[in-house]
Coordinates of C-alpha atoms in Angstrom, one line a residue:
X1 CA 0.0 0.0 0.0
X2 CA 1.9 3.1 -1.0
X3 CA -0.6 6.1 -0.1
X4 CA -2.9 6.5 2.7
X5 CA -6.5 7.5 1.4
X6 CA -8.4 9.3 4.4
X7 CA -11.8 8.6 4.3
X8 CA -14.2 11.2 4.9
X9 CA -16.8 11.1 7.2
X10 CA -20.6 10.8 5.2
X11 CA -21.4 14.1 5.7
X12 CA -18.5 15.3 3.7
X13 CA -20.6 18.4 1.5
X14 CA -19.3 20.7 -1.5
X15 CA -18.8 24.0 -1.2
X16 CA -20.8 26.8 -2.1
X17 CA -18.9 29.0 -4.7
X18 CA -19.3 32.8 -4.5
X19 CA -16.2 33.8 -6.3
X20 CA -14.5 33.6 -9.4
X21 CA -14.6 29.7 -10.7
X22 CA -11.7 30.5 -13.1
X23 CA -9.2 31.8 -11.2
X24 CA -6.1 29.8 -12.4
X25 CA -4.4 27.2 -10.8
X26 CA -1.0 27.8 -12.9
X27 CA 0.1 30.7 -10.5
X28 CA 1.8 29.1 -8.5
X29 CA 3.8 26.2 -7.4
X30 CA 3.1 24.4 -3.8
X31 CA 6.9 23.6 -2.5
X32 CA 6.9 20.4 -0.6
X33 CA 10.1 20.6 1.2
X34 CA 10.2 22.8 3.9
X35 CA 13.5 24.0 3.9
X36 CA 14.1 27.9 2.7
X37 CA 14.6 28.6 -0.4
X38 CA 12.9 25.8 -2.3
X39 CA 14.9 23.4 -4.2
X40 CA 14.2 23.7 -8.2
X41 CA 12.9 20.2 -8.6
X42 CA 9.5 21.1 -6.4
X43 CA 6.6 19.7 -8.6
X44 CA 3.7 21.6 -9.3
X45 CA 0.9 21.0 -7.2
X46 CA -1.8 20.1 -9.6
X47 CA 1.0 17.0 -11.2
X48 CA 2.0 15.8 -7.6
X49 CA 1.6 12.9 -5.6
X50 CA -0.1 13.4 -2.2
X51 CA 2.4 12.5 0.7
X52 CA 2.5 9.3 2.5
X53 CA 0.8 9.9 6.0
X54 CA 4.0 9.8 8.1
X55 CA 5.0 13.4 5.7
X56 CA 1.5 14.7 6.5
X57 CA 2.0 14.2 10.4
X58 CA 5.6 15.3 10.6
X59 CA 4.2 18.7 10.2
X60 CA 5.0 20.1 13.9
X61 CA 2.1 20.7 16.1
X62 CA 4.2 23.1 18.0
X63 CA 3.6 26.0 15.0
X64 CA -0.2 25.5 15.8
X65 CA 0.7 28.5 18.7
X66 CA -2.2 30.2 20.3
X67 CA -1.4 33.4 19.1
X68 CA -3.7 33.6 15.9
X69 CA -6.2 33.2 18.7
X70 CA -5.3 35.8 22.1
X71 CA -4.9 38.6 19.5
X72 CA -7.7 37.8 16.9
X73 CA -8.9 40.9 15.1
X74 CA -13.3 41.2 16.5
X75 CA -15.6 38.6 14.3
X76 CA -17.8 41.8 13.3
X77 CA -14.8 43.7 12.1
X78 CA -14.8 44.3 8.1
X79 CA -11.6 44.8 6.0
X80 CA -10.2 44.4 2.5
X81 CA -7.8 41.6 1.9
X82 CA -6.0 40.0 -1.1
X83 CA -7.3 36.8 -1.8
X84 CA -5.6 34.0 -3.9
X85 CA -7.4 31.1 -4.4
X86 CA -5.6 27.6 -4.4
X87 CA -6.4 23.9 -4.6
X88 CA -5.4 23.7 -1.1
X89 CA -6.7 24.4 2.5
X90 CA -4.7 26.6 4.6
X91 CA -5.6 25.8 8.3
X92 CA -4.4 28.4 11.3
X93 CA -1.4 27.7 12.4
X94 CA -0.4 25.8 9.3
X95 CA 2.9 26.5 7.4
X96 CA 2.3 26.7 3.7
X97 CA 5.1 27.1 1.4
X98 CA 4.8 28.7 -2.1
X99 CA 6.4 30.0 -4.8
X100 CA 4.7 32.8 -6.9
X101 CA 5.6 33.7 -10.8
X102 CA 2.4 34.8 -12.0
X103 CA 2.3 38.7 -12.9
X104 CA -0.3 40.0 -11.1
X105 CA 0.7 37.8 -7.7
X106 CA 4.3 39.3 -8.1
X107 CA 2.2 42.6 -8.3
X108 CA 0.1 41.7 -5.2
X109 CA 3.9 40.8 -3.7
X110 CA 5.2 43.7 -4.1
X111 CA 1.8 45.7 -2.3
X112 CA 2.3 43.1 0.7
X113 CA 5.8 43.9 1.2
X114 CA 5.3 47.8 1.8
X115 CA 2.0 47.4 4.0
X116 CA 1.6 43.8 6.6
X117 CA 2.6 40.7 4.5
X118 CA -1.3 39.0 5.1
X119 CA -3.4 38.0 2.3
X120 CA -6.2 35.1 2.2
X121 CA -5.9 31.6 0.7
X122 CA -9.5 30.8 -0.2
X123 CA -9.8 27.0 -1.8
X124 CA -11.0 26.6 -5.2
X125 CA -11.4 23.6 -7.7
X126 CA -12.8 23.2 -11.1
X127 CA -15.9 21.2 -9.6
X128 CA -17.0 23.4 -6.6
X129 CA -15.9 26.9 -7.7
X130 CA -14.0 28.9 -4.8
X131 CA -15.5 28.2 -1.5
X132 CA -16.5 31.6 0.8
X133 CA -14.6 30.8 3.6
X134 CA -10.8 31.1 3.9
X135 CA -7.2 31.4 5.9
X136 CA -4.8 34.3 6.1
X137 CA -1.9 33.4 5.4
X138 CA 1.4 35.9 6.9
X139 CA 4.6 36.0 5.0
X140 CA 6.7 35.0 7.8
X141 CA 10.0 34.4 5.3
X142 CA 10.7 35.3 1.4
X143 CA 13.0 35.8 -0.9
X144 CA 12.7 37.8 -4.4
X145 CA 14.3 36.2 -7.2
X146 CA 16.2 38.0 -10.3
X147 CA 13.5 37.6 -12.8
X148 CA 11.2 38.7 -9.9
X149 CA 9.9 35.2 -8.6
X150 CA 8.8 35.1 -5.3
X151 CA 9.6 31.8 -2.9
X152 CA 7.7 32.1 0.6
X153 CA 6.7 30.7 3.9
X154 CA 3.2 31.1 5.2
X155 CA 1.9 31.0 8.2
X156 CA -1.9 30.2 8.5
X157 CA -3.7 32.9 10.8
X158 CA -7.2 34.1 11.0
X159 CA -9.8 32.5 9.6
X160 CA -12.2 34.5 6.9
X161 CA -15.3 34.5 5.6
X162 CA -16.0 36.8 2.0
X163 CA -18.6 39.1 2.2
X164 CA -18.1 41.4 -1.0
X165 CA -15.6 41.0 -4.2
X166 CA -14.3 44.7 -4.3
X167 CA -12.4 44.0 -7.5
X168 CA -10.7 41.2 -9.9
X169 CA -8.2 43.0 -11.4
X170 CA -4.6 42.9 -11.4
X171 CA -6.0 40.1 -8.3
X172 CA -8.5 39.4 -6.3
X173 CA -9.3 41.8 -3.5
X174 CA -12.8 41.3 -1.1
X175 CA -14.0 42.4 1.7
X176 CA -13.9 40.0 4.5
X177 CA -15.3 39.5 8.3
X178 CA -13.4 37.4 10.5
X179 CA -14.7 33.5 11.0
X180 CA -14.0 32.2 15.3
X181 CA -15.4 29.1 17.2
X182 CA -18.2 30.0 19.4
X183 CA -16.9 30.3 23.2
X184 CA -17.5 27.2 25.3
X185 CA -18.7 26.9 29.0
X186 CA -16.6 25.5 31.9
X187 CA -18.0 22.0 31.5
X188 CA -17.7 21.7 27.6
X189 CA -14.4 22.9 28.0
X190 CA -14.2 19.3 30.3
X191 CA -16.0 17.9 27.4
X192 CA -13.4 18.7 24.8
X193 CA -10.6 17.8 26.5
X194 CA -12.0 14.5 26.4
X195 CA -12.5 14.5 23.3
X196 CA -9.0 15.9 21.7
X197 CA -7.5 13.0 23.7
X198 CA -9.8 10.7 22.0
X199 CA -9.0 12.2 17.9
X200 CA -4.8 12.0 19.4
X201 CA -5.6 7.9 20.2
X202 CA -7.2 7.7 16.9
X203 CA -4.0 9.9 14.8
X204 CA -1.3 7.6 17.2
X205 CA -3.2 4.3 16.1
X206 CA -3.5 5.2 12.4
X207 CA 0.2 5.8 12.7
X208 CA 1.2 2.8 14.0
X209 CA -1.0 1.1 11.4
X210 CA 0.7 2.9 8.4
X211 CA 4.0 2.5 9.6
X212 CA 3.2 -1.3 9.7
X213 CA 1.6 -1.6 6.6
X214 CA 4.5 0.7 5.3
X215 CA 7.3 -2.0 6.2
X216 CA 8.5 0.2 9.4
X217 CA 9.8 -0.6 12.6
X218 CA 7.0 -0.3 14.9
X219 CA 7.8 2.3 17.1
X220 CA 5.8 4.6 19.9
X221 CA 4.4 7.7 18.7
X222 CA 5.2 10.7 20.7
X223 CA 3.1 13.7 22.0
X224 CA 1.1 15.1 19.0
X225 CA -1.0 17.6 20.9
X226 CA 2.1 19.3 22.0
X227 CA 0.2 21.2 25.0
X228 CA -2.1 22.2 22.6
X229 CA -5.7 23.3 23.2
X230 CA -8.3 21.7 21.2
X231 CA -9.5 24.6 19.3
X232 CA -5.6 25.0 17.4
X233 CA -5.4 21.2 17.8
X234 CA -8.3 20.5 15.8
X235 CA -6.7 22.8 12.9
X236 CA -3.8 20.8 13.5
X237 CA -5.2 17.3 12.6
X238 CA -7.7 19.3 9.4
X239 CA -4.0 20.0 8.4
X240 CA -3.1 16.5 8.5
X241 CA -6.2 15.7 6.2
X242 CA -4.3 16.5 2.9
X243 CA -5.6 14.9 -0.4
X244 CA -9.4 15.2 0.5
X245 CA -9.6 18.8 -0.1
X246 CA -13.2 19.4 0.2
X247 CA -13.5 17.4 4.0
X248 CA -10.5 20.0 4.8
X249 CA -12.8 23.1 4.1
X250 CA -15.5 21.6 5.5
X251 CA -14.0 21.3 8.9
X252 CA -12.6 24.7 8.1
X253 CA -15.9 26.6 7.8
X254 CA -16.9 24.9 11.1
X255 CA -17.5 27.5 13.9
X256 CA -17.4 24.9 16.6
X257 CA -14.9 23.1 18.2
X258 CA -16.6 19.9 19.0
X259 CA -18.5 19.5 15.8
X260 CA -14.6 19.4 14.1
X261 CA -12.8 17.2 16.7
X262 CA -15.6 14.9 16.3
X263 CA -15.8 15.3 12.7
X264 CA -12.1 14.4 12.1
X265 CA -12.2 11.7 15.0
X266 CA -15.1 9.9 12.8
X267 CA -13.0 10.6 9.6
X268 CA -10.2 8.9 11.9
X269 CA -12.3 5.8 12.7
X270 CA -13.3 5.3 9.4
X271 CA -9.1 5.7 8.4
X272 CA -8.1 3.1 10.4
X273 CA -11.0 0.7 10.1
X274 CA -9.8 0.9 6.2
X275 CA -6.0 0.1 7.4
X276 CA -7.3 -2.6 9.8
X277 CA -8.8 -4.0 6.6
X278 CA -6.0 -3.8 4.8
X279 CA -3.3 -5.2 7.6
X280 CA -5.6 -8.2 7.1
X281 CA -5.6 -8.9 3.8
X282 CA -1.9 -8.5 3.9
X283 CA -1.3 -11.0 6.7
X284 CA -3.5 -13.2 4.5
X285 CA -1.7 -12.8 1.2
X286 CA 1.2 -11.0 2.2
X287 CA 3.2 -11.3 -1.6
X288 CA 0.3 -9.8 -3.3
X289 CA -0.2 -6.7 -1.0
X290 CA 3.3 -6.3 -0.7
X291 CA 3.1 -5.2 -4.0
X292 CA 0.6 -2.7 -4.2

C-alpha cells in the first residue's frame, strides 16, 4: 500500500462558490520541502503525488501557537484583503510554502511587502468553484528572485469569511469578516478535552497502522497535541487531512470546536478501520499486497 486514502466522514458536503470559478491554478507552485529557499525540482501542485501519512504528520504541532487566537482581530470587524485562491486548505497555524511567478501575484507581492505581509488563501477547484470561507496566510519568510519570482513561507492565521468582491483586477481583493469558534462553557471545555485526547488515540493508532503496513519498525508515537488546546489542535489534525480537499474546508468553515474534533475523529475511525482491513488482507496474502 503506497498512499494513505483518508476517508471522509458521510457528511463530507461541497462548497458553495461565490467567487470567481476561473481563477487559475497555474500561478503558483506548492513547495513540498520545507527548507528555505525551495529546491528547483519542487513539482507543481496540480502534477503531484499526495504525501505518505507519516510526511503529512511530521508537520509540527508546535507552529499551531495560540497566538492567531489571544490577538484575533473582533468577528464583526470588516476589512479588504488580497485573496488568492488555491487547490489547497490553509488551516491556522499551518505553514504553507509557495512559490509565486504569476504577474499579477508578483504585483500583489510587491503591495504586501510595503504594508503587513497578510493575504487570504481561499480553496477553489474546477468542480466546486472557490469556496467563501478562507485562511490568512502571513509571510513570515521570502526571498525575491532575479526575474522577480517570489519563494515564501506562510503561516496560516485568521480565519475569513468573504462578504463582497471589491475587484478582480490585477488580483482578487474582497472584503472580508473574520470567522471564530463559538466560546464554550466551563463544563464543555471538560467535554473537549476529552475528546481531543480521543481524535490523538485515533492519529497515534493510524500511525502505528501505516507505519506497519508501510514495512517500518514499529515504534511509539510521541506527543502530538504538543500542550495544545483543542480549538488550534483541531486545525492541527484538518491539516493532516491532505488529499481530501473538500472534508479540509468543510472542517474549516466549522465555527465549533466539537463539531470538528468529532468530525475528524469519525473521519479517523473510518481511516483506520480501512488500514485494519487492509493489515488483514496483507497477513493473509502478504506477496500480493506487498506489491501494491
Amino acid at each position: 500500500m503506497a498512499f494513505l486514502h483518508f476517508i471522509p466522514s458521510p457528511s463530507s458536503s461541497s462548497n458553495n462558490p461565490s467567487l470567481n470559478p476561473n481563477a487559475p491554478l497555474s500561478s503558483f507552485r506548492y513547495c513540498n520541502n520545507p527548507n528555505f529557499p525551495p529546491k528547483p525540482h519542487h513539482l507543481h501542485v496540480a502534477n503531484r503525488r499526495r504525501r505518505k501519512l507519516l510526511s503529512l504528520l511530521r508537520c509540527s504541532a508546535s507552529s499551531f501557537s495560540e497566538k492567531h487566537h489571544t490577538n484575533s482581530p473582533k468577528s464583526d470587524d470588516v476589512v479588504e484583503l488580497p485573496l488568492f485562491p488555491l487547490p489547497l486548505v490553509l488551516f491556522p497555524g499551518a505553514i504553507l510554502p509557495l512559490q509565486i511567478f504569476e504577474f499579477r501575484y508578483r504585483i500583489m507581492m510587491h503591495t504586501l511587502l510595503h504594508t503587513d505581509l497578510r493575504f487570504g488563501v481561499i480553496y477553489t477547484d474546477a468542480v466546486s468553484g472557490t469556496a467563501e470561507v478562507g485562511c490568512v496566510g502571513e509571510v513570515i519568510k521570502h526571498e525575491r528572485l532575479v526575474d522577480d519570482r517570489f519563494f515564501l513561507i506562510c503561516k496560516g492565521q485568521e480565519r475569513f469569511r468573504v462578504t463582497k468582491v471589491v475587484r478582480t483586477k490585477p488580483y482578487l481583493v474582497a472584503e472580508v469578516t473574520w470567522l471564530e469558534d463559538r466560546p464554550s462553557s466551563a463544563s464543555e471545555d471538560l467535554d473537549l478535552e476529552g475528546l481531543a485526547g480521543e481524535v490523538e488515540t485515533y492519529m497515534k493508532d493510524v500511525i502505528r497502522l501505516s507505519n506497519r503496513l508501510g514495512g517500518k519498525p514499529e515504534k511509539e508515537v510521541g506527543d502530538l497535541r504538543r500542550n495544545l488546546f483543542p480549538t488550534p489542535f483541531s486545525f492541527f489534525v484538518g491539516s493532516t487531512f491532505e488529499g481530501a480537499p473538500r472534508e479540509q474546508q468543510a472542517l474549516l468553515e466549522l465555527e465549533d470546536t466539537a463539531a470538528r474534533l468529532k468530525r475528524e475523529k469519525e473521519t479517523l475511525r473510518n481511516t483506520l478501520n480501512y488500514l485494519t482491513a487492509a493489515s488483514a488482507v496483507k497477513d493473509v496474502f502478504p506477496s500480493s499486497s506487498s506489491s501494491s
